C-alpha cells in the first residue's frame, strides 16, 4: 500500500504543479513570438493562409552588399549596408532565404543607359534558396520549395543577403539532386549560352562552332551545350592549363593565340574582326558581346556575299519585355534540367563565405579569375 501525502505536502505539490503549468505557458508563448518573427501569414483565396516554416533567420536587421560609383564613373566601391525587415510577401512576390549567390561582372554602362543609377545599387543577382513566404496571387510555389533564378536589373534587394523578395516569374524550381552552389553558379551562364546558340545562331547537329575562351565559366557551358546539340566545336585557350582543361571537354580543336605563356600577352588573345569574318561560312552567324563593334563597308560586303549575320548577345533582353516571359522561364527550366542530368558541368571555384563577398566581388569586377565565384550562406 502506498502512503498518501500529508496536508503540507499536498499543498506543496499543488504549488509546484501551478508553477510548472505557468512555465509551460510562458515557453509556448515565447515559441509563438519567435515563430512570429520569421513566419508572417499571407492570406489566400478562400480565407486560407500560407505560413513559412521556421528557418532560424534573424530578420530584425540584415546586411546586404551594394556598390557605389564615384562621380567620375570610374571607381566602384562595394559596401555592406544594413537592411530593414522585409514586409510580408504580397501579390505575385515570393520571400526567399538565400542559400547561395553567384558573383558576376556588373555592367555599369548599361545601368547608366537605362537610367537605373542609384546611390547604392544592390549586388548579386543569381540566387538559389528556400521559399519562406508567398503572396496571395503566387501560383507556382509554396513555402519550403527550393528555387533558383536571376533577380531583375531593377531589383531593390541584393542577392547577397540572407532574405530577398522577388517576383515569382523570375524563379523556377531547383532539382533535388542539384546543389545550391551549382544552381546559382550555372543559371546565368546557362541562359547566355542558350540565348547565343539556340536563339541567335540556331545551332543544329553537324555544324561547326567557334567558342572563344572555352575554359572560362561561360565558355565551359557553351562548349557543353554545343556538344549536346551535336555540333563540332572549336575553341581557343589562354594558357596551357586552359588547353588541358578544354581537352577534357572534347572540343574538335584548341588553338593558342598567345605564342608565349606570359600574362602580358593577354590583350592579344582575341582575334581581329577580319579573322572572324574570314572564318564565317556561307549562312554563318557571328554572335558577340562587343557592344562597340564597328563594321566598315568592306566588312558588310563580306557578310553580304556569304549571307552571314552578326548578332549581339545581351541576356538582359529577356527581362526588358514581358512578352518573352514564357520563353525565359522555359530557358531557366531547361538549364536546370541539363544541370541535373549532367549535360552541364560548371567550372566553379570553391564556395566562399558571405564575409568574403566584398573582396571577391572586387576581383570579379576587375575580371580576375577563371572560375565562377559563388557565395554560400
Tab-separated table of C-alpha atoms in Angstrom:
chain	number	residue	atom	x	y	z
A	1	UNK	CA	0.000	0.000	0.000
A	2	UNK	CA	1.193	3.468	-0.759
A	3	UNK	CA	1.274	6.279	1.691
A	4	UNK	CA	-0.668	9.431	0.704
A	5	UNK	CA	0.849	12.867	1.154
A	6	UNK	CA	0.045	14.899	4.189
A	7	UNK	CA	-1.717	18.280	4.052
A	8	UNK	CA	1.549	20.239	3.910
A	9	UNK	CA	2.990	18.027	1.190
A	10	UNK	CA	-0.234	18.196	-0.859
A	11	UNK	CA	-0.135	21.980	-0.746
A	12	UNK	CA	3.472	21.953	-1.895
A	13	UNK	CA	2.668	19.645	-4.818
A	14	UNK	CA	-0.237	21.834	-5.905
A	15	UNK	CA	2.020	24.867	-5.787
A	16	UNK	CA	4.721	23.095	-7.852
A	17	UNK	CA	2.168	21.974	-10.431
A	18	UNK	CA	0.892	25.550	-10.822
A	19	UNK	CA	4.458	26.841	-11.275
A	20	UNK	CA	5.178	24.137	-13.865
A	21	UNK	CA	1.975	24.972	-15.735
A	22	UNK	CA	2.841	28.670	-15.718
A	23	UNK	CA	6.326	27.927	-17.061
A	24	UNK	CA	4.871	25.746	-19.790
A	25	UNK	CA	2.517	28.519	-20.885
A	26	UNK	CA	5.407	31.000	-20.912
A	27	UNK	CA	7.540	28.685	-23.043
A	28	UNK	CA	4.705	28.103	-25.506
A	29	UNK	CA	4.037	31.847	-25.707
A	30	UNK	CA	7.718	32.581	-26.307
A	31	UNK	CA	7.815	29.993	-29.090
A	32	UNK	CA	4.831	31.658	-30.740
A	33	UNK	CA	6.566	35.030	-30.511
A	34	UNK	CA	9.781	33.661	-32.024
A	35	UNK	CA	7.843	31.971	-34.800
A	36	UNK	CA	6.034	35.242	-35.499
A	37	UNK	CA	9.380	36.905	-36.198
A	38	UNK	CA	10.105	34.525	-39.044
A	39	UNK	CA	6.725	33.454	-40.412
A	40	UNK	CA	4.123	36.034	-41.352
A	41	UNK	CA	0.978	34.533	-42.866
A	42	UNK	CA	-0.267	35.794	-46.206
A	43	UNK	CA	-3.993	35.490	-46.811
A	44	UNK	CA	-5.039	33.325	-49.745
A	45	UNK	CA	-8.259	32.896	-51.617
A	46	UNK	CA	-10.879	31.159	-49.530
A	47	UNK	CA	-9.642	32.681	-46.298
A	48	UNK	CA	-6.653	30.301	-46.016
A	49	UNK	CA	-3.160	31.417	-45.205
A	50	UNK	CA	0.303	30.137	-46.001
A	51	UNK	CA	2.874	30.304	-43.263
A	52	UNK	CA	6.575	29.996	-43.776
A	53	UNK	CA	8.326	27.260	-41.795
A	54	UNK	CA	10.892	28.131	-39.158
A	55	UNK	CA	14.342	28.509	-40.734
A	56	UNK	CA	16.212	30.295	-37.962
A	57	UNK	CA	16.847	33.654	-39.665
A	58	UNK	CA	17.031	36.851	-37.689
A	59	UNK	CA	15.050	39.498	-39.524
A	60	UNK	CA	15.477	42.375	-37.111
A	61	UNK	CA	18.416	43.701	-39.140
A	62	UNK	CA	20.183	42.167	-42.122
A	63	UNK	CA	23.208	43.182	-44.129
A	64	UNK	CA	23.271	43.297	-47.904
A	65	UNK	CA	26.081	44.052	-50.358
A	66	UNK	CA	25.780	47.175	-52.518
A	67	UNK	CA	28.086	49.084	-54.838
A	68	UNK	CA	28.626	52.814	-55.041
A	69	UNK	CA	30.083	54.530	-58.088
A	70	UNK	CA	32.114	57.727	-57.946
A	71	UNK	CA	31.019	60.856	-59.773
A	72	UNK	CA	33.683	60.238	-62.420
A	73	UNK	CA	32.023	56.877	-63.243
A	74	UNK	CA	35.338	55.109	-62.935
A	75	UNK	CA	35.844	53.734	-59.432
A	76	UNK	CA	33.349	51.318	-57.872
A	77	UNK	CA	33.215	50.738	-54.134
A	78	UNK	CA	31.472	47.731	-52.584
A	79	UNK	CA	29.933	48.207	-49.140
A	80	UNK	CA	27.705	46.274	-46.753
A	81	UNK	CA	24.540	48.129	-45.746
A	82	UNK	CA	22.036	47.382	-43.001
A	83	UNK	CA	18.600	46.461	-44.314
A	84	UNK	CA	15.269	46.647	-42.566
A	85	UNK	CA	12.975	43.690	-42.163
A	86	UNK	CA	11.241	42.850	-45.448
A	87	UNK	CA	7.451	43.234	-45.467
A	88	UNK	CA	5.120	40.306	-45.901
A	89	UNK	CA	5.155	38.917	-49.454
A	90	UNK	CA	2.202	40.292	-51.419
A	91	UNK	CA	0.510	39.520	-54.740
A	92	UNK	CA	2.942	37.631	-57.001
A	93	UNK	CA	6.025	38.109	-54.832
A	94	UNK	CA	7.970	35.412	-53.028
A	95	UNK	CA	10.206	35.819	-49.991
A	96	UNK	CA	13.343	33.664	-50.114
A	97	UNK	CA	16.013	32.535	-47.726
A	98	UNK	CA	19.141	32.757	-49.899
A	99	UNK	CA	21.389	29.697	-49.720
A	100	UNK	CA	23.844	30.631	-52.500
A	101	UNK	CA	24.539	33.653	-54.700
A	102	UNK	CA	26.886	33.746	-57.699
A	103	UNK	CA	29.042	36.775	-58.458
A	104	UNK	CA	29.078	38.319	-61.933
A	105	UNK	CA	30.592	41.416	-63.505
A	106	UNK	CA	28.332	44.483	-63.238
A	107	UNK	CA	27.708	46.379	-66.467
A	108	UNK	CA	27.622	49.916	-65.065
A	109	UNK	CA	27.400	51.406	-68.541
A	110	UNK	CA	24.179	49.507	-69.242
A	111	UNK	CA	22.714	50.641	-65.922
A	112	UNK	CA	23.522	54.253	-66.757
A	113	UNK	CA	21.990	53.988	-70.236
A	114	UNK	CA	18.789	52.524	-68.762
A	115	UNK	CA	18.588	55.298	-66.136
A	116	UNK	CA	18.969	52.826	-63.259
A	117	UNK	CA	21.708	54.650	-61.410
A	118	UNK	CA	21.330	54.858	-57.618
A	119	UNK	CA	23.442	55.996	-54.705
A	120	UNK	CA	23.741	52.373	-53.622
A	121	UNK	CA	22.985	49.636	-56.154
A	122	UNK	CA	22.285	46.049	-54.986
A	123	UNK	CA	24.886	43.379	-55.782
A	124	UNK	CA	24.258	39.722	-56.589
A	125	UNK	CA	21.505	38.500	-58.885
A	126	UNK	CA	21.964	34.755	-59.488
A	127	UNK	CA	20.426	33.180	-56.390
A	128	UNK	CA	19.225	29.830	-55.091
A	129	UNK	CA	17.251	29.401	-51.910
A	130	UNK	CA	14.202	28.239	-49.956
A	131	UNK	CA	10.767	29.847	-50.156
A	132	UNK	CA	9.784	31.371	-46.811
A	133	UNK	CA	6.569	33.164	-47.694
A	134	UNK	CA	4.378	33.667	-50.761
A	135	UNK	CA	1.894	36.311	-51.816
A	136	UNK	CA	-1.809	35.707	-52.287
A	137	UNK	CA	-1.514	35.565	-56.104
A	138	UNK	CA	1.509	33.237	-56.281
A	139	UNK	CA	0.555	30.070	-58.166
A	140	UNK	CA	3.888	28.326	-58.891
A	141	UNK	CA	5.457	27.995	-55.441
A	142	UNK	CA	4.705	27.006	-51.871
A	143	UNK	CA	6.658	27.674	-48.652
A	144	UNK	CA	9.671	25.365	-48.307
A	145	UNK	CA	10.123	24.959	-52.089
A	146	UNK	CA	13.723	25.011	-53.337
A	147	UNK	CA	14.082	27.524	-56.171
A	148	UNK	CA	16.677	29.253	-58.320
A	149	UNK	CA	16.545	32.346	-60.504
A	150	UNK	CA	18.031	35.650	-61.601
A	151	UNK	CA	16.952	38.897	-59.984
A	152	UNK	CA	15.916	41.599	-62.491
A	153	UNK	CA	18.058	44.652	-63.162
A	154	UNK	CA	15.697	46.915	-61.232
A	155	UNK	CA	15.560	44.698	-58.154
A	156	UNK	CA	15.728	46.646	-54.908
A	157	UNK	CA	17.047	43.650	-52.975
A	158	UNK	CA	20.656	42.437	-53.266
A	159	UNK	CA	21.100	38.727	-53.834
A	160	UNK	CA	23.966	38.861	-51.378
A	161	UNK	CA	21.649	38.987	-48.379
A	162	UNK	CA	20.017	36.446	-46.081
A	163	UNK	CA	16.475	37.130	-47.300
A	164	UNK	CA	15.207	38.677	-50.555
A	165	UNK	CA	11.842	39.355	-52.141
A	166	UNK	CA	11.353	38.566	-55.845
A	167	UNK	CA	8.516	38.160	-58.341
A	168	UNK	CA	7.631	34.525	-58.987
A	169	UNK	CA	8.151	34.920	-62.744
A	170	UNK	CA	11.903	35.180	-62.220
A	171	UNK	CA	12.165	31.813	-60.452
A	172	UNK	CA	11.991	28.112	-61.274
A	173	UNK	CA	12.195	25.007	-59.103
A	174	UNK	CA	15.654	23.669	-58.324
A	175	UNK	CA	16.111	19.939	-58.974
A	176	UNK	CA	16.688	17.990	-55.770
A	177	UNK	CA	19.982	16.452	-56.909
A	178	UNK	CA	21.480	19.873	-57.810
A	179	UNK	CA	23.412	21.648	-55.047
A	180	UNK	CA	22.815	25.269	-54.084
A	181	UNK	CA	26.180	26.448	-55.403
A	182	UNK	CA	25.801	24.590	-58.699
A	183	UNK	CA	22.347	26.053	-59.274
A	184	UNK	CA	23.362	29.657	-58.545
A	185	UNK	CA	26.691	29.318	-60.370
A	186	UNK	CA	25.189	27.896	-63.581
A	187	UNK	CA	21.865	29.658	-64.102
A	188	UNK	CA	23.077	32.867	-65.764
A	189	UNK	CA	25.837	31.366	-67.907
A	190	UNK	CA	23.333	28.739	-68.972
A	191	UNK	CA	20.893	31.436	-70.087
A	192	UNK	CA	23.637	33.253	-72.006
A	193	UNK	CA	24.851	30.103	-73.748
A	194	UNK	CA	21.290	29.049	-74.549
A	195	UNK	CA	20.496	32.509	-75.960
A	196	UNK	CA	23.617	32.575	-78.142
A	197	UNK	CA	23.470	29.051	-79.525
A	198	UNK	CA	19.740	28.415	-79.722
A	199	UNK	CA	18.042	31.748	-80.383
A	200	UNK	CA	20.755	33.802	-82.104
A	201	UNK	CA	22.759	31.257	-84.110
A	202	UNK	CA	20.190	28.455	-84.474
A	203	UNK	CA	22.869	25.836	-83.891
A	204	UNK	CA	21.977	22.399	-85.238
A	205	UNK	CA	23.712	18.997	-85.430
A	206	UNK	CA	26.718	18.780	-87.762
A	207	UNK	CA	27.508	22.498	-87.796
A	208	UNK	CA	30.842	23.950	-86.738
A	209	UNK	CA	31.005	26.486	-83.934
A	210	UNK	CA	33.966	28.548	-82.703
A	211	UNK	CA	33.724	29.436	-78.996
A	212	UNK	CA	36.238	31.981	-77.762
A	213	UNK	CA	37.889	31.266	-74.399
A	214	UNK	CA	36.146	27.963	-73.881
A	215	UNK	CA	37.817	27.429	-70.497
A	216	UNK	CA	36.023	30.384	-68.903
A	217	UNK	CA	32.871	29.876	-66.839
A	218	UNK	CA	30.639	30.922	-69.756
A	219	UNK	CA	32.768	29.183	-72.370
A	220	UNK	CA	32.592	25.893	-70.471
A	221	UNK	CA	28.785	25.878	-70.507
A	222	UNK	CA	28.721	26.959	-74.170
A	223	UNK	CA	31.074	24.133	-75.209
A	224	UNK	CA	28.982	21.576	-73.325
A	225	UNK	CA	25.708	22.850	-74.816
A	226	UNK	CA	27.157	22.848	-78.338
A	227	UNK	CA	28.334	19.252	-77.907
A	228	UNK	CA	24.918	18.282	-76.602
A	229	UNK	CA	23.322	19.712	-79.748
A	230	UNK	CA	25.603	17.637	-81.934
A	231	UNK	CA	27.819	20.460	-83.193
A	232	UNK	CA	31.535	20.263	-83.907
A	233	UNK	CA	33.295	22.612	-81.504
A	234	UNK	CA	36.427	24.679	-81.958
A	235	UNK	CA	37.707	26.663	-79.018
A	236	UNK	CA	40.564	28.959	-78.049
A	237	UNK	CA	42.669	28.759	-74.902
A	238	UNK	CA	44.598	31.399	-72.996
A	239	UNK	CA	47.171	29.120	-71.363
A	240	UNK	CA	48.429	25.534	-71.361
A	241	UNK	CA	46.296	24.945	-68.240
A	242	UNK	CA	43.185	26.092	-70.089
A	243	UNK	CA	44.111	23.909	-73.036
A	244	UNK	CA	44.446	20.865	-70.803
A	245	UNK	CA	41.071	21.630	-69.235
A	246	UNK	CA	39.436	22.048	-72.638
A	247	UNK	CA	40.755	18.727	-73.877
A	248	UNK	CA	38.613	17.131	-71.203
A	249	UNK	CA	35.575	18.818	-72.757
A	250	UNK	CA	36.400	17.235	-76.162
A	251	UNK	CA	36.448	20.266	-78.471
A	252	UNK	CA	37.493	19.406	-82.013
A	253	UNK	CA	40.421	21.816	-81.942
A	254	UNK	CA	42.078	24.040	-79.381
A	255	UNK	CA	44.273	26.847	-80.658
A	256	UNK	CA	46.543	29.072	-78.592
A	257	UNK	CA	46.550	32.665	-79.808
A	258	UNK	CA	49.387	33.547	-77.463
A	259	UNK	CA	52.786	32.243	-78.587
A	260	UNK	CA	54.224	32.703	-75.104
A	261	UNK	CA	52.569	31.990	-71.787
A	262	UNK	CA	53.207	35.390	-70.235
A	263	UNK	CA	50.194	37.244	-68.779
A	264	UNK	CA	51.351	40.369	-70.639
A	265	UNK	CA	50.145	38.818	-73.866
A	266	UNK	CA	46.564	38.629	-72.569
A	267	UNK	CA	45.468	41.634	-74.622
A	268	UNK	CA	46.386	39.793	-77.831
A	269	UNK	CA	44.308	36.698	-77.117
A	270	UNK	CA	41.256	37.885	-79.058
A	271	UNK	CA	41.326	37.615	-82.845
A	272	UNK	CA	40.756	40.585	-85.123
A	273	UNK	CA	37.292	41.031	-86.591
A	274	UNK	CA	38.682	40.247	-90.050
A	275	UNK	CA	39.759	36.819	-88.771
A	276	UNK	CA	36.202	36.135	-87.637
A	277	UNK	CA	34.746	37.302	-90.957
A	278	UNK	CA	37.164	35.048	-92.817
A	279	UNK	CA	36.186	32.012	-90.731
A	280	UNK	CA	32.464	32.527	-91.243
A	281	UNK	CA	30.937	30.101	-93.710
A	282	UNK	CA	28.020	30.651	-96.047
A	283	UNK	CA	24.966	31.448	-93.955
A	284	UNK	CA	27.104	31.632	-90.818
A	285	UNK	CA	26.310	33.568	-87.642
A	286	UNK	CA	28.651	35.703	-85.577
A	287	UNK	CA	27.399	36.207	-82.011
A	288	UNK	CA	29.342	38.778	-79.988
A	289	UNK	CA	29.164	40.615	-76.682
A	290	UNK	CA	31.230	43.515	-78.066
A	291	UNK	CA	28.720	46.353	-77.879
A	292	UNK	CA	31.042	48.815	-79.666
A	293	UNK	CA	31.773	46.615	-82.671
A	294	UNK	CA	32.445	48.681	-85.801
A	295	UNK	CA	31.923	47.191	-89.227
A	296	UNK	CA	33.341	49.013	-92.243
A	297	UNK	CA	31.696	48.843	-95.697
A	298	UNK	CA	34.106	46.088	-96.831
A	299	UNK	CA	33.141	44.070	-93.747
A	300	UNK	CA	29.457	44.445	-94.516
A	301	UNK	CA	30.107	43.481	-98.125
A	302	UNK	CA	31.865	40.310	-96.953
A	303	UNK	CA	28.873	39.410	-94.790
A	304	UNK	CA	26.564	40.104	-97.746
A	305	UNK	CA	28.492	37.792	-100.070
A	306	UNK	CA	28.340	34.952	-97.520
A	307	UNK	CA	24.770	35.616	-96.468
A	308	UNK	CA	26.110	35.736	-92.902
A	309	UNK	CA	24.783	37.691	-89.953
A	310	UNK	CA	26.051	39.442	-86.841
A	311	UNK	CA	24.070	39.195	-83.599
A	312	UNK	CA	24.714	40.835	-80.232
A	313	UNK	CA	24.414	38.777	-77.082
A	314	UNK	CA	22.688	40.724	-74.312
A	315	UNK	CA	20.997	38.323	-71.909
A	316	UNK	CA	19.222	41.218	-70.165
A	317	UNK	CA	16.754	41.491	-73.061
A	318	UNK	CA	14.753	38.611	-71.574
A	319	UNK	CA	13.628	40.810	-68.682
A	320	UNK	CA	13.144	44.014	-70.648
A	321	UNK	CA	9.789	42.857	-72.005
A	322	UNK	CA	7.064	40.683	-70.510
A	323	UNK	CA	6.329	39.287	-73.974
A	324	UNK	CA	9.302	36.905	-73.642
A	325	UNK	CA	8.486	35.815	-70.082
A	326	UNK	CA	7.187	32.384	-71.054
A	327	UNK	CA	10.228	31.554	-73.183
A	328	UNK	CA	12.513	32.876	-70.472
A	329	UNK	CA	11.049	30.527	-67.854
A	330	UNK	CA	11.425	27.635	-70.296
A	331	UNK	CA	15.106	28.506	-70.713
A	332	UNK	CA	15.622	28.610	-66.941
A	333	UNK	CA	13.934	25.222	-66.532
A	334	UNK	CA	15.953	23.703	-69.376
A	335	UNK	CA	19.210	24.949	-67.863
A	336	UNK	CA	18.351	23.288	-64.539
A	337	UNK	CA	17.340	20.049	-66.268
A	338	UNK	CA	20.648	19.904	-68.145
A	339	UNK	CA	22.492	20.586	-64.903
A	340	UNK	CA	20.609	17.788	-63.149
A	341	UNK	CA	21.278	15.281	-65.954
A	342	UNK	CA	24.996	16.074	-66.200
A	343	UNK	CA	24.949	17.875	-69.554
A	344	UNK	CA	26.227	20.996	-67.796
A	345	UNK	CA	29.280	20.611	-65.591
A	346	UNK	CA	30.072	24.173	-64.484
A	347	UNK	CA	33.586	25.363	-63.705
A	348	UNK	CA	33.089	26.675	-60.174
A	349	UNK	CA	35.590	27.914	-57.637
A	350	UNK	CA	35.416	26.833	-54.004
A	351	UNK	CA	32.369	28.394	-52.250
A	352	UNK	CA	33.189	31.476	-50.207
A	353	UNK	CA	31.508	32.730	-47.003
A	354	UNK	CA	29.437	35.940	-47.041
A	355	UNK	CA	32.058	37.986	-45.194
A	356	UNK	CA	34.481	37.461	-48.107
A	357	UNK	CA	31.952	38.574	-50.740
A	358	UNK	CA	33.163	42.177	-50.813
A	359	UNK	CA	36.782	41.277	-51.623
A	360	UNK	CA	35.731	38.582	-54.090
A	361	UNK	CA	33.350	40.944	-55.879
A	362	UNK	CA	36.156	43.460	-56.352
A	363	UNK	CA	38.147	40.776	-58.187
A	364	UNK	CA	35.131	39.750	-60.274
A	365	UNK	CA	34.532	43.366	-61.301
A	366	UNK	CA	38.156	43.553	-62.480
A	367	UNK	CA	37.574	40.297	-64.431
A	368	UNK	CA	40.141	38.408	-62.411
A	369	UNK	CA	39.954	34.647	-62.048
A	370	UNK	CA	38.823	31.915	-64.411
A	371	UNK	CA	36.265	30.048	-62.339
A	372	UNK	CA	32.811	31.154	-61.222
A	373	UNK	CA	32.693	32.634	-57.727
A	374	UNK	CA	29.732	31.610	-55.568
A	375	UNK	CA	28.881	32.829	-52.058
A	376	UNK	CA	27.361	30.155	-49.845
A	377	UNK	CA	25.185	31.139	-46.863
